[in-house]
Amino acid sequence: MKEEKQGVIADIIFHNQENGYTIAVFETEDEQFTAVGNLPSCHKGRSYLLRGQWKIHPTYGEQFAISSFEEVMPSTEEGIEEFLSSGVLKGIGKKTAAAIVARFGSETFAVIENQPHRLTEIPGIGEKKAESVAEAFRSHREFAEITLYLQQFGINADYAMKLYRVYGADTIAAVQENPYRLAEDLFGVGFKKADKIAEKMGIARDDEHRIKSGIKYTLNYFAGEGNTFLPQNVLCEKAGGMLELEREKISDCLVEMAFQGDVHIENLENRNVVFLMPYYLAEQNVCKCMAAINSARLRPVGSDMDSLIAVTEQDTGIRLSENQKYAVKTSLNQGISVITGGPGTGKTTIINTMIRILQHSGLKTAIAAPTGRAAKRITETSGYEASTIHRLLEYYYSEGEDTMRFGKTAEDPLKQDAVIIDEASMIDLMLMNGLVSAIRPGTRLILVGDADQLPSVGAGNVLRDIIDSEYVYCVKLTEIFRQARESLIVVNAHRINHGEYPDYNEKGKDFFMMREKTEKDMLRTIKDLCVRRLPSYYTQLLPVRDIQILTPVRKGLLGSMNLNKELQEALNPPREQLEEKKFGERIFREHDKVMQIRNNYQMKWKNQEDFTEGEGVFNGDVGFINRIDREFNEVTVVFDECKYVTYDFSQLDELELAYAITVHKSQGSEFPVVIMPMSWFPPVLATRNLLYTGVTRGKQAVVLVGSEDKLRGMIDNNRTKERYSGLKARLKALLDFSFSAKEG
């Protein structure tokens, strides 16, 4: 049965700054009791009216479980002084609080709120400080009112604070006007949460705000699955099913959204399709820019290409095959070209040869890749400085627009004569849009990648669409070179890609299969490999740094989430000298391997090698926890061995453990040793190209653990999940148009 209790916080046993969860001792005139629940910015001496009920905790006994609360501002001079000095208003300590109350008595709050200039009557308080105290007090009162209002809709203090940061004093008005805005404006508040709030507010199920938000949510959800559009009938079916509304209502709202410019509807390849506007504009612009780059006149490379190749062969001691020479010569004569092939087919040799020829010809060249790890690998293998595409395009965070922008654009393009992009299969549509927008016609764009790997994590199927459209020149490398043929990893990758079963467990080779029947046995073997067997065989191996478990799934016994818990316990167990921090269900510990799970363009980093500084940590970046500082509530993570990034405890939702990661997250990376479980996984994930992508991540060794039948089942399953993308169709239309123009 619900009760009300009013009291003052006498002691705080526990307070979580991230979500406001608190265990506190309250005092009333005639009793003390323990209360548990959400209380933001909790301080001793603060008075609250609590609503909730008594519960018996098996260990701690009777507690008052808070369901909602309301702050009660103190009315006595002693209470006012306690409030002012509690830390709520920064800059006011005990002495200043006592001086303010001595001067204004019970009118103190009225003075701060309505006549803040009078605070300057207190020695040590100038105009600036008086205004900042008044502003802090107003914010505190506003937030208290907002929290109280939002509680009735099940929005806890944590989300109330996030909303307040976005909308400020207008929070209540924004929620009342359209609660579905929360899903678009606030990270962590999805459509379903906003829908529950709207339901409690009494908003009708067929309200147009609800339908439009549901349509956007559906399109965004499928964009997260890699699609740049949805067929209109599929969208109406999916959105209608989720909203539990007739398809006609969805269609009506969809037309209105198209008129308002929120979505774009067009007929593409004989079917009506619907784009979120940014993806439509990006596809259009990528095609326009590619057409301009591909048809422009180029600054010539040195007159005799064969001689330049011969000089490069002499300098490097590496002889190119006829196919490689052909790839170099033809690619350097195109505005845009693609070089694609599997491991061991000589893509790196071709890149290095092209760089040398371009430099010898006095043509300024940029080399880049989608991720920092891939860029670092290019630098190590080629000796030429490579960067991420984001850094090449000089990304920055636009505070006014609350989004990431590129400094290099059509108005201020890249100055290079050639741009070489490696690991191009990872490029999504929006990144490709930024890249081609910044390339001047007359610049060579050379895309290098393995089209048989998994497509980009972001929306689009860029490399595959470009190749399949036949709009640009493409070289496909198939020959595996002699040195690469020594590696079973390389040989088996190609066998898998051709639908053949791999060879393994050959003496002195690098590809192994550990047969286990049950998932429990697979888990036990994976842990044993990491802790004991692999480090004793490869003596230079550092298990946490050098062994990477790759799995198709996040959930389940062999999903990345459970594997991380098990491997953390095995490889970096709790020790007295290691600080740790619990965040929700996760525990972060010093020396843990972690991954950034969303792009944060504002996150600052410092390079301890060259003392440079910058901004931006990206989805998929892997690092190690260097330090957990409880005094300042900070976690320091080291990325790329030298980039130090400091996270506030409240930002830890951007990190997760990375002893095990999904194959999708591993793209663009190489690891000394890769371990992959072979068990039953959903058929949509247990595919040939997912296995191929995972295997090609291993450098020194690949170890498969589990069932040979499941391994063969993955190889037999060549079903690739179709992505809805319009780039191929648009490029084909460009090709048809250019043919027609030539014939005309």
XYZ file of C-alpha atoms in Angstrom:
744
model
C 0.000 0.000 0.000
C 1.366 3.424 -1.033
C 2.347 5.936 1.664
C 3.792 9.426 1.894
C 6.788 10.191 4.101
C 8.424 13.597 4.539
C 11.897 13.856 5.961
C 15.409 15.273 5.767
C 18.402 13.285 4.441
C 20.537 12.516 7.505
C 23.022 10.203 5.783
C 23.720 8.885 2.263
C 24.703 5.218 2.168
C 24.930 4.997 -1.635
C 24.308 7.367 -4.547
C 24.784 6.543 -8.247
C 25.527 9.747 -10.161
C 24.598 8.218 -13.535
C 21.006 7.271 -12.789
C 20.288 8.858 -9.398
C 19.748 5.524 -7.600
C 20.129 6.261 -3.881
C 20.102 4.520 -0.515
C 19.704 7.172 2.190
C 18.758 7.517 5.829
C 15.877 9.995 6.352
C 14.926 11.723 9.581
C 11.519 12.983 10.600
C 10.553 14.599 13.909
C 9.982 11.223 15.523
C 11.795 8.510 13.503
C 14.662 7.470 11.225
C 14.174 5.185 8.214
C 16.084 3.931 5.165
C 14.754 4.860 1.731
C 15.816 3.432 -1.651
C 15.062 4.719 -5.161
C 15.887 7.460 -7.664
C 16.927 10.809 -6.129
C 19.015 13.075 -8.384
C 21.689 15.466 -7.011
C 21.346 13.991 -3.542
C 22.816 15.900 -0.561
C 22.602 15.652 3.216
C 20.212 18.164 4.753
C 17.809 18.219 1.772
C 14.133 17.684 2.540
C 11.827 15.495 0.426
C 8.230 14.356 0.331
C 8.516 10.681 -0.666
C 5.797 8.449 -2.087
C 6.214 4.695 -2.082
C 5.763 1.619 0.060
C 7.569 -0.414 2.690
C 9.494 -3.482 1.556
C 11.525 -6.072 3.420
C 15.051 -6.579 2.046
C 16.394 -10.081 2.860
C 19.712 -8.642 4.114
C 19.033 -5.022 5.109
C 15.542 -5.354 6.556
C 12.716 -2.808 6.236
C 13.189 -0.072 3.602
C 10.947 2.573 2.059
C 10.931 2.018 -1.734
C 10.544 5.389 -3.476
C 8.180 5.440 -6.461
C 8.083 9.264 -6.761
C 9.337 12.261 -4.817
C 9.010 15.992 -4.448
C 11.660 18.255 -2.996
C 10.441 20.392 -0.096
C 12.298 23.674 0.122
C 13.325 24.475 3.714
C 11.511 27.305 5.498
C 13.650 27.735 8.648
C 16.836 29.807 8.586
C 18.813 26.784 9.725
C 17.349 24.677 6.884
C 17.987 27.402 4.286
C 21.620 27.703 5.391
C 22.017 23.901 5.209
C 20.533 23.895 1.686
C 22.809 26.686 0.411
C 25.959 25.027 1.746
C 24.980 21.507 0.550
C 26.762 21.871 -2.809
C 23.642 22.487 -4.893
C 24.791 26.013 -5.741
C 28.434 25.972 -6.793
C 30.640 28.604 -5.226
C 28.709 28.904 -1.958
C 30.466 27.359 1.012
C 29.433 27.285 4.671
C 30.747 30.783 5.501
C 29.071 32.448 2.513
C 25.817 30.558 3.156
C 25.826 31.724 6.788
C 26.484 35.345 5.695
C 23.620 35.267 3.145
C 21.112 33.859 5.644
C 22.286 36.287 8.356
C 21.582 39.166 5.948
C 18.286 38.034 4.363
C 16.877 35.469 6.822
C 13.722 33.650 5.711
C 13.557 35.879 2.574
C 16.799 34.370 1.208
C 15.194 32.275 -1.562
C 12.983 35.182 -2.694
C 16.045 37.447 -2.909
C 18.084 34.883 -4.910
C 15.209 34.258 -7.326
C 13.814 37.775 -7.773
C 16.528 40.261 -6.677
C 19.863 38.488 -7.248
C 21.719 41.823 -7.481
C 21.184 42.195 -3.707
C 23.580 39.293 -3.124
C 26.384 41.776 -3.848
C 25.629 43.213 -0.387
C 27.508 40.185 0.967
C 31.319 40.659 1.097
C 33.048 38.462 -1.537
C 30.050 38.246 -3.899
C 30.386 40.330 -7.069
C 27.841 40.830 -9.844
C 29.063 37.832 -11.848
C 28.906 35.450 -8.919
C 25.498 36.782 -7.861
C 24.113 36.072 -11.328
C 25.645 32.574 -11.490
C 24.172 31.723 -8.056
C 20.742 32.941 -9.203
C 21.028 30.972 -12.447
C 22.024 27.793 -10.568
C 19.090 28.272 -8.173
C 16.620 28.822 -11.040
C 17.956 25.708 -12.822
C 17.600 23.689 -9.637
C 13.976 24.796 -9.132
C 13.177 24.214 -12.810
C 14.693 20.746 -12.727
C 12.803 19.863 -9.526
C 9.488 20.855 -11.162
C 10.353 19.009 -14.379
C 11.355 15.846 -12.500
C 8.107 15.930 -10.531
C 6.072 16.386 -13.730
C 7.858 13.605 -15.629
C 7.582 11.081 -12.805
C 3.895 10.607 -13.513
C 4.818 9.256 -16.975
C 7.415 6.826 -15.668
C 10.405 8.970 -16.700
C 13.073 8.536 -14.027
C 15.532 11.152 -12.810
C 18.266 9.956 -15.189
C 16.155 10.613 -18.306
C 14.718 13.777 -16.759
C 18.259 15.160 -16.539
C 18.977 14.209 -20.186
C 15.759 15.900 -21.308
C 16.563 18.993 -19.275
C 19.977 19.239 -20.937
C 18.310 19.236 -24.373
C 15.205 21.382 -23.759
C 16.064 23.368 -20.589
C 13.150 25.344 -19.161
C 10.998 24.248 -22.137
C 11.192 20.538 -21.223
C 7.600 20.203 -20.002
C 6.228 22.160 -22.975
C 8.250 20.029 -25.413
C 6.988 16.764 -23.897
C 3.386 18.013 -23.824
C 3.498 19.239 -27.425
C 4.927 16.015 -28.897
C 6.426 13.308 -26.686
C 7.612 11.499 -29.823
C 10.230 14.211 -30.311
C 12.106 12.567 -27.448
C 12.866 9.539 -29.631
C 14.493 11.761 -32.268
C 16.247 14.276 -30.015
C 17.556 12.125 -27.177
C 20.063 9.266 -27.319
C 18.686 6.333 -25.331
C 14.992 7.269 -25.636
C 13.673 5.096 -28.453
C 10.269 5.162 -30.069
C 8.887 2.501 -27.736
C 9.773 4.473 -24.607
C 8.306 7.657 -26.107
C 5.195 5.670 -27.064
C 4.670 4.551 -23.456
C 4.977 8.150 -22.269
C 2.466 9.288 -24.909
C 0.067 6.535 -23.864
C 0.194 7.698 -20.236
C -0.440 11.252 -21.457
C -3.602 10.032 -23.178
C -2.429 10.601 -26.765
C -4.561 8.649 -29.245
C -3.041 5.652 -31.013
C -3.853 7.147 -34.408
C -2.439 10.597 -33.561
C -0.434 11.836 -36.562
C 2.629 12.581 -34.369
C 2.614 8.919 -33.332
C 2.259 7.615 -36.892
C 4.981 9.885 -38.290
C 7.343 9.003 -35.468
C 6.581 5.299 -36.032
C 7.383 5.659 -39.747
C 10.688 7.393 -38.973
C 11.493 4.797 -36.336
C 10.870 1.982 -38.848
C 13.019 3.619 -41.530
C 15.790 4.317 -39.010
C 15.615 0.770 -37.674
C 16.088 -0.664 -41.158
C 18.820 1.902 -41.889
C 20.554 0.428 -38.841
C 20.268 -2.936 -40.609
C 22.073 -1.432 -43.630
C 19.160 -0.276 -45.844
C 19.017 3.182 -47.395
C 15.306 2.817 -48.258
C 12.334 0.481 -47.843
C 9.806 -0.506 -50.505
C 6.632 1.411 -49.693
C 4.544 -1.737 -49.211
C 7.162 -3.206 -46.822
C 7.332 0.059 -44.848
C 3.534 0.282 -44.504
C 3.354 -3.350 -43.415
C 6.180 -3.062 -40.845
C 5.114 0.319 -39.442
C 1.432 -0.677 -39.417
C 2.210 -3.886 -37.545
C 4.302 -2.096 -34.940
C 1.742 0.700 -34.452
C -1.204 -1.722 -34.664
C -2.902 0.504 -37.254
C -4.358 -0.031 -40.723
C -1.953 0.429 -43.634
C -4.182 3.172 -45.096
C -3.453 5.430 -42.109
C 0.283 4.830 -42.600
C 0.020 5.622 -46.330
C -1.886 8.862 -45.693
C 0.728 10.089 -43.205
C 3.525 9.008 -45.517
C 2.251 11.226 -48.325
C 2.043 14.174 -45.931
C 5.606 13.507 -44.723
C 6.788 13.513 -48.347
C 5.160 16.941 -48.913
C 6.850 18.215 -45.739
C 10.260 16.956 -46.912
C 10.767 14.398 -44.120
C 10.863 11.468 -46.564
C 11.271 10.972 -50.298
C 9.038 8.613 -52.301
C 10.031 7.543 -55.819
C 9.691 4.706 -58.290
C 12.982 2.797 -58.371
C 13.347 -0.312 -60.518
C 9.561 -0.566 -60.969
C 8.565 -0.311 -57.312
C 7.651 2.593 -55.043
C 10.307 3.080 -52.388
C 10.651 5.423 -49.396
C 13.855 7.116 -48.252
C 14.582 9.183 -45.190
C 15.596 12.433 -46.860
C 19.316 12.396 -45.837
C 19.844 8.997 -47.528
C 18.053 10.048 -50.703
C 20.092 13.255 -50.981
C 23.295 11.313 -50.270
C 22.628 8.752 -53.032
C 21.837 11.509 -55.513
C 24.970 13.454 -54.610
C 27.276 10.416 -54.688
C 26.153 9.688 -58.259
C 26.515 13.319 -59.338
C 30.031 13.598 -57.869
C 31.150 10.222 -59.215
C 30.020 11.229 -62.699
C 32.036 14.455 -62.481
C 35.166 12.722 -61.127
C 34.997 9.849 -63.604
C 34.640 12.009 -66.702
C 37.182 14.749 -65.866
C 40.584 15.153 -67.530
C 43.470 13.910 -65.384
C 46.969 15.252 -64.870
C 49.092 12.664 -66.683
C 51.286 10.148 -64.897
C 54.880 9.857 -66.168
C 54.996 9.031 -69.866
C 56.272 5.449 -69.702
C 54.259 3.498 -67.127
C 56.173 0.244 -67.763
C 59.477 1.970 -66.940
C 58.002 3.451 -63.756
C 56.761 0.004 -62.696
C 60.212 -1.478 -63.423
C 61.899 1.191 -61.271
C 59.481 0.463 -58.450
C 60.163 -3.291 -58.711
C 63.905 -2.595 -58.533
C 63.515 -0.306 -55.496
C 61.276 -2.692 -53.548
C 62.647 -6.038 -54.711
C 59.070 -7.196 -55.422
C 58.149 -8.340 -58.928
C 54.570 -7.717 -60.014
C 52.537 -10.278 -61.946
C 51.151 -9.309 -65.320
C 47.682 -8.944 -63.769
C 49.056 -6.632 -61.057
C 50.848 -4.494 -63.652
C 47.632 -4.304 -65.641
C 45.722 -3.249 -62.511
C 48.246 -0.488 -61.748
C 48.328 0.915 -65.288
C 44.599 0.872 -65.968
C 43.635 2.202 -62.507
C 45.984 5.173 -62.832
C 44.363 6.078 -66.161
C 40.816 6.301 -64.723
C 39.002 9.018 -62.827
C 37.536 6.357 -60.503
C 38.669 2.737 -60.304
C 38.119 -0.269 -58.038
C 40.653 -2.979 -57.186
C 39.103 -5.933 -55.376
C 40.395 -9.306 -54.234
C 40.734 -11.642 -51.281
C 43.695 -12.100 -48.922
C 47.085 -12.870 -50.483
C 46.139 -11.531 -53.929
C 48.579 -8.611 -53.795
C 46.341 -5.603 -53.092
C 48.965 -4.069 -50.766
C 51.718 -4.478 -53.384
C 49.533 -2.694 -55.947
C 48.796 0.164 -53.521
C 52.504 0.617 -52.737
C 53.415 0.581 -56.458
C 50.752 3.175 -57.321
C 51.877 5.468 -54.495
C 55.490 5.354 -55.736
C 54.471 6.036 -59.348
C 52.215 8.932 -58.357
C 54.921 10.483 -56.193
C 57.550 9.974 -58.919
C 55.187 11.816 -61.292
C 54.872 14.749 -58.869
C 51.228 13.979 -58.097
C 50.213 14.626 -54.509
C 48.555 11.525 -53.040
C 46.436 10.814 -49.952
C 46.013 7.303 -48.527
C 43.134 6.630 -46.148
C 40.893 3.920 -44.683
C 37.557 3.930 -42.845
C 39.043 3.013 -39.431
C 42.106 4.010 -37.418
C 43.215 0.377 -37.179
C 43.069 -0.109 -40.955
C 44.918 3.194 -41.553
C 47.646 2.190 -39.092
C 48.085 -1.127 -40.906
C 48.552 0.688 -44.261
C 51.253 2.866 -42.685
C 53.020 -0.225 -41.286
C 52.905 -2.213 -44.559
C 53.594 0.633 -46.992
C 55.760 3.057 -45.048
C 53.486 5.900 -46.207
C 51.454 7.917 -43.746
C 47.777 6.953 -43.933
C 44.849 8.474 -42.060
C 41.211 7.734 -41.457
C 38.789 9.088 -44.046
C 37.270 11.241 -41.280
C 40.627 12.827 -40.520
C 41.414 13.297 -44.220
C 38.123 15.185 -44.565
C 38.847 17.219 -41.396
C 35.734 16.241 -39.478
C 34.504 18.464 -36.661
C 31.528 18.689 -34.370
C 29.043 21.445 -35.238
C 27.604 22.557 -31.910
C 24.792 24.588 -33.449
C 23.588 21.653 -35.557
C 24.449 19.013 -32.927
C 26.024 16.842 -35.617
C 29.326 15.963 -37.270
C 30.505 17.933 -40.274
C 33.470 17.705 -42.642
C 35.831 20.657 -43.129
C 36.669 19.453 -46.635
C 33.672 19.909 -48.953
C 32.844 20.872 -52.538
C 33.486 24.507 -51.508
C 36.864 23.680 -49.933
C 37.953 20.414 -51.595
C 40.977 18.209 -51.022
C 44.089 19.466 -52.801
C 45.510 16.023 -53.654
C 45.832 14.733 -57.231
C 44.990 11.176 -56.176
C 43.114 9.601 -53.262
C 43.589 5.894 -52.483
C 41.080 4.291 -50.099
C 41.811 0.852 -48.631
C 39.247 -1.435 -46.908
C 36.596 0.199 -49.105
C 34.020 -2.514 -48.293
C 33.570 -0.732 -44.944
C 32.498 2.589 -46.467
C 28.820 3.346 -45.889
C 26.709 5.705 -47.971
C 27.045 8.782 -45.737
C 30.843 8.501 -45.535
C 31.047 7.971 -49.306
C 28.943 11.096 -49.748
C 31.383 13.115 -47.654
C 34.370 11.665 -49.520
C 33.246 12.234 -53.125
C 31.886 15.687 -52.243
C 35.410 16.733 -51.212
C 37.181 15.358 -54.321
C 37.724 17.785 -57.197
C 37.107 16.544 -60.749
C 40.573 15.841 -62.124
C 41.560 13.895 -59.005
C 42.003 10.112 -59.244
C 39.901 8.110 -56.758
C 41.097 4.515 -56.306
C 39.007 2.211 -54.100
C 40.690 -0.972 -52.845
C 38.850 -3.651 -50.905
C 37.452 -7.146 -50.632
C 33.903 -7.099 -51.973
C 33.217 -10.579 -50.552
C 33.519 -9.404 -46.948
C 30.522 -8.268 -44.949
C 29.203 -4.888 -46.099
C 29.545 -1.712 -44.033
C 28.010 -1.454 -40.585
C 26.280 1.770 -41.657
C 23.562 1.978 -44.312
C 24.418 1.261 -47.916
C 26.240 -1.373 -49.956
C 28.685 1.030 -51.538
C 31.590 -1.075 -52.843
C 29.367 -3.930 -54.053
C 26.926 -1.478 -55.715
C 29.769 0.321 -57.510
C 31.223 -2.963 -58.804
C 27.857 -4.451 -59.832
C 26.763 -1.263 -61.601
C 29.770 -1.596 -63.981
C 29.876 2.200 -64.062
C 33.568 2.436 -63.150
C 36.622 0.431 -64.126
C 37.147 -2.597 -61.830
C 40.052 -5.062 -61.536
C 39.292 -8.368 -59.796
C 42.381 -10.106 -58.370
C 42.136 -13.893 -58.102
C 45.727 -15.196 -58.093
C 47.111 -16.135 -54.654
C 50.844 -15.440 -54.500
C 53.368 -18.092 -53.531
C 54.256 -16.663 -50.120
C 50.565 -16.257 -49.219
C 49.902 -19.871 -50.289
C 52.084 -20.986 -47.373
C 49.342 -19.778 -45.012
C 46.342 -22.032 -44.488
C 44.456 -18.934 -43.295
C 44.778 -17.431 -46.795
C 44.159 -20.719 -48.627
C 41.151 -21.589 -46.458
C 39.676 -18.100 -46.791
C 39.562 -18.596 -50.558
C 38.228 -22.152 -50.185
C 35.439 -20.874 -47.908
C 34.672 -18.053 -50.336
C 34.290 -20.606 -53.157
C 31.998 -22.807 -51.058
C 34.677 -25.421 -50.284
C 35.464 -26.840 -46.828
C 38.762 -25.799 -45.204
C 41.787 -27.925 -44.266
C 42.994 -27.697 -40.677
C 45.219 -29.095 -37.935
C 48.168 -29.621 -40.299
C 51.503 -29.691 -38.492
C 53.318 -26.356 -38.558
C 50.340 -24.553 -40.108
C 48.128 -21.738 -38.815
C 44.508 -22.956 -39.081
C 43.012 -25.197 -36.387
C 39.726 -26.881 -35.481
C 38.982 -27.908 -31.878
C 36.029 -30.300 -31.973
C 33.506 -29.835 -29.159
C 29.865 -30.915 -29.047
C 28.134 -28.727 -26.456
C 28.211 -24.961 -26.037
C 29.448 -25.411 -22.444
C 32.417 -27.412 -23.715
C 33.074 -24.809 -26.426
C 33.086 -22.051 -23.807
C 35.442 -24.039 -21.558
C 37.830 -24.684 -24.487
C 37.809 -21.026 -25.600
C 38.777 -19.932 -22.075
C 41.494 -22.604 -21.859
C 42.915 -21.528 -25.242
C 43.102 -17.898 -24.077
C 44.532 -18.537 -20.627
C 46.825 -21.543 -21.118
C 47.185 -23.289 -24.459
C 47.799 -20.481 -26.964
C 50.153 -18.427 -24.723
C 52.246 -21.545 -24.048
C 52.453 -22.340 -27.798
C 52.999 -18.779 -29.081
C 55.363 -17.564 -26.369
C 55.387 -13.908 -27.497
C 51.590 -13.757 -27.298
C 49.894 -11.416 -24.813
C 46.438 -12.973 -24.382
C 44.415 -9.818 -23.677
C 46.069 -7.795 -26.436
C 46.711 -10.420 -29.119
C 43.845 -12.940 -28.925
C 40.467 -11.872 -30.272
C 37.312 -13.940 -29.977
C 34.903 -13.287 -32.857
C 31.306 -14.473 -32.691
C 28.285 -13.969 -34.969
C 25.942 -12.945 -32.116
C 25.690 -10.738 -29.030
C 23.352 -12.888 -26.921
C 23.473 -16.469 -25.674
C 26.208 -18.546 -24.041
C 28.571 -17.950 -27.000
C 27.431 -14.376 -27.675
C 29.839 -11.488 -27.148
C 28.079 -10.298 -23.966
C 28.471 -13.579 -22.042
C 31.897 -14.344 -23.521
C 33.127 -10.962 -22.275
C 31.983 -11.676 -18.717
C 33.636 -15.099 -18.761
C 36.871 -13.898 -20.365
C 37.169 -10.864 -18.095
C 36.975 -13.235 -15.135
C 39.578 -15.540 -16.708
C 42.032 -12.963 -18.128
C 41.621 -9.930 -15.844
C 40.022 -11.104 -12.590
C 39.369 -8.810 -9.601
C 42.527 -7.944 -7.696
C 43.130 -5.653 -4.763
C 45.443 -3.366 -6.772
C 42.977 -3.002 -9.684
C 40.284 -0.350 -9.394
C 36.939 -1.194 -10.963
C 33.637 0.547 -11.700
C 30.201 -1.067 -11.978
C 27.958 0.552 -14.600
C 24.554 -1.046 -14.992
C 25.169 -4.738 -15.720
C 28.786 -4.136 -16.762
C 31.913 -4.066 -14.636
C 34.890 -2.118 -15.981
C 38.287 -2.911 -14.477
C 41.746 -1.436 -14.992
C 43.581 -3.305 -17.833
C 40.265 -4.391 -19.422
C 40.025 -4.488 -23.209
C 37.130 -2.224 -24.259
C 35.402 -0.962 -27.387
C 33.745 2.362 -28.188
C 30.220 1.524 -29.401
C 29.061 4.792 -30.956
C 30.663 7.727 -32.747
C 31.535 10.585 -30.402
C 32.938 13.452 -32.437
C 33.452 15.712 -29.401
C 35.459 13.275 -27.279
C 38.921 14.743 -26.730
C 42.126 12.668 -26.918
C 45.821 13.291 -26.257
C 48.634 11.485 -28.054
C 51.358 10.679 -25.511
C 53.951 9.995 -28.232
C 53.917 13.283 -30.137
C 51.817 15.337 -27.648
C 49.205 16.188 -30.283
C 45.558 16.588 -29.303
C 42.340 16.032 -31.190
C 38.688 15.111 -31.018
C 36.715 12.064 -32.064
C 36.415 8.452 -30.924
C 34.562 6.120 -33.264
C 32.260 3.137 -33.160
C 34.476 0.019 -33.185
C 37.658 1.611 -31.765
C 39.335 -0.865 -29.360
C 41.469 0.218 -26.415
C 42.549 -0.691 -22.882
C 41.527 0.838 -19.561
C 44.586 2.568 -18.174
C 43.102 4.059 -15.012
C 39.870 4.360 -13.058
C 39.846 7.475 -10.878
C 37.075 7.453 -8.267
C 38.021 10.862 -6.890
C 37.253 12.569 -10.214
C 34.753 9.917 -11.466
C 36.805 9.266 -14.596
C 38.019 6.301 -16.662
C 41.071 6.733 -18.914
C 41.260 4.482 -21.989
C 44.269 4.136 -24.312
C 43.474 3.638 -28.010
C 46.088 2.797 -30.675
C 48.711 2.402 -27.896
C 49.191 6.155 -27.485
C 45.834 8.022 -27.683
C 44.542 8.710 -24.173
C 40.822 9.396 -23.806
C 39.136 10.323 -20.512
C 35.511 9.276 -19.941
C 33.324 10.674 -17.188
C 31.499 7.882 -15.319
C 28.251 9.133 -16.900
C 29.711 8.365 -20.386
C 30.413 4.691 -19.730
C 27.348 3.689 -21.760
C 29.622 4.389 -24.768
C 31.971 1.525 -23.826
C 31.661 -2.230 -23.611
C 34.140 -5.038 -22.964
C 35.957 -6.265 -26.077
C 37.605 -9.589 -25.231
C 34.923 -10.937 -27.562
C 33.301 -8.889 -30.337
C 30.906 -9.646 -33.158
C 32.350 -10.360 -36.596
C 30.587 -7.236 -37.880
C 32.531 -5.100 -35.385
C 35.851 -6.676 -36.459
C 35.801 -5.301 -40.011
C 38.950 -3.461 -41.018
C 40.939 -5.076 -38.199
C 43.626 -7.704 -38.074
C 44.478 -9.677 -34.943
C 47.452 -11.976 -34.284
C 45.106 -14.808 -33.219
C 41.382 -15.205 -33.907
C 39.139 -17.730 -32.133
C 35.621 -18.363 -33.473
C 32.921 -20.606 -31.939
C 31.167 -22.965 -34.364
C 27.717 -23.652 -32.905
C 24.106 -23.144 -33.942
C 23.509 -19.502 -34.800
C 20.506 -17.908 -36.533
C 20.717 -18.765 -40.274
C 20.674 -15.076 -41.193
C 24.029 -14.753 -39.343
C 25.539 -18.220 -39.856
C 26.571 -17.355 -43.410
C 29.539 -17.984 -45.662
C 30.596 -14.364 -45.965
C 30.411 -13.841 -42.195
C 32.729 -16.840 -41.678
C 34.985 -15.579 -44.494
C 35.171 -12.116 -42.914
C 36.017 -13.588 -39.495
C 38.704 -15.935 -40.822
C 40.420 -13.165 -42.807
C 40.887 -11.148 -39.584
C 43.520 -13.636 -38.304
C 47.222 -13.027 -38.963
C 49.197 -15.702 -37.091
C 46.515 -18.251 -36.312
C 42.796 -18.973 -36.619
C 41.206 -21.460 -34.218
C 37.629 -22.683 -34.759
C 36.017 -24.277 -31.697
C 32.924 -26.457 -31.979
C 31.052 -28.571 -34.490
C 32.361 -29.464 -37.955
C 28.766 -29.847 -39.104
C 27.976 -26.267 -38.080
C 31.148 -25.056 -39.837
C 30.099 -26.803 -43.048
C 26.568 -25.488 -42.630
C 27.909 -21.908 -42.568
C 29.917 -22.524 -45.740
C 26.905 -24.060 -47.474
C 24.739 -21.082 -46.464
C 25.623 -18.567 -49.176
C 22.451 -16.590 -48.554
C 23.456 -12.962 -48.219
C 20.908 -10.695 -46.660
C 19.608 -8.321 -49.315
C 20.163 -4.665 -48.553
C 17.810 -2.104 -50.005
C 20.097 0.394 -51.696
C 19.491 2.623 -54.712
C 23.125 3.377 -55.595
C 23.579 0.510 -58.057
C 20.380 1.414 -59.965
C 21.334 5.106 -60.120
C 24.869 4.345 -61.371
C 23.471 1.926 -63.972
C 21.143 4.710 -65.167
C 24.198 6.992 -65.502
C 25.977 4.295 -67.527
C 22.970 3.830 -69.826
C 22.702 7.591 -70.271
C 26.394 7.924 -71.217
C 26.052 5.074 -73.750
C 22.958 6.728 -75.243
C 24.769 10.075 -75.429
C 27.718 8.488 -77.260
C 25.454 6.689 -79.729
C 23.420 9.868 -80.259
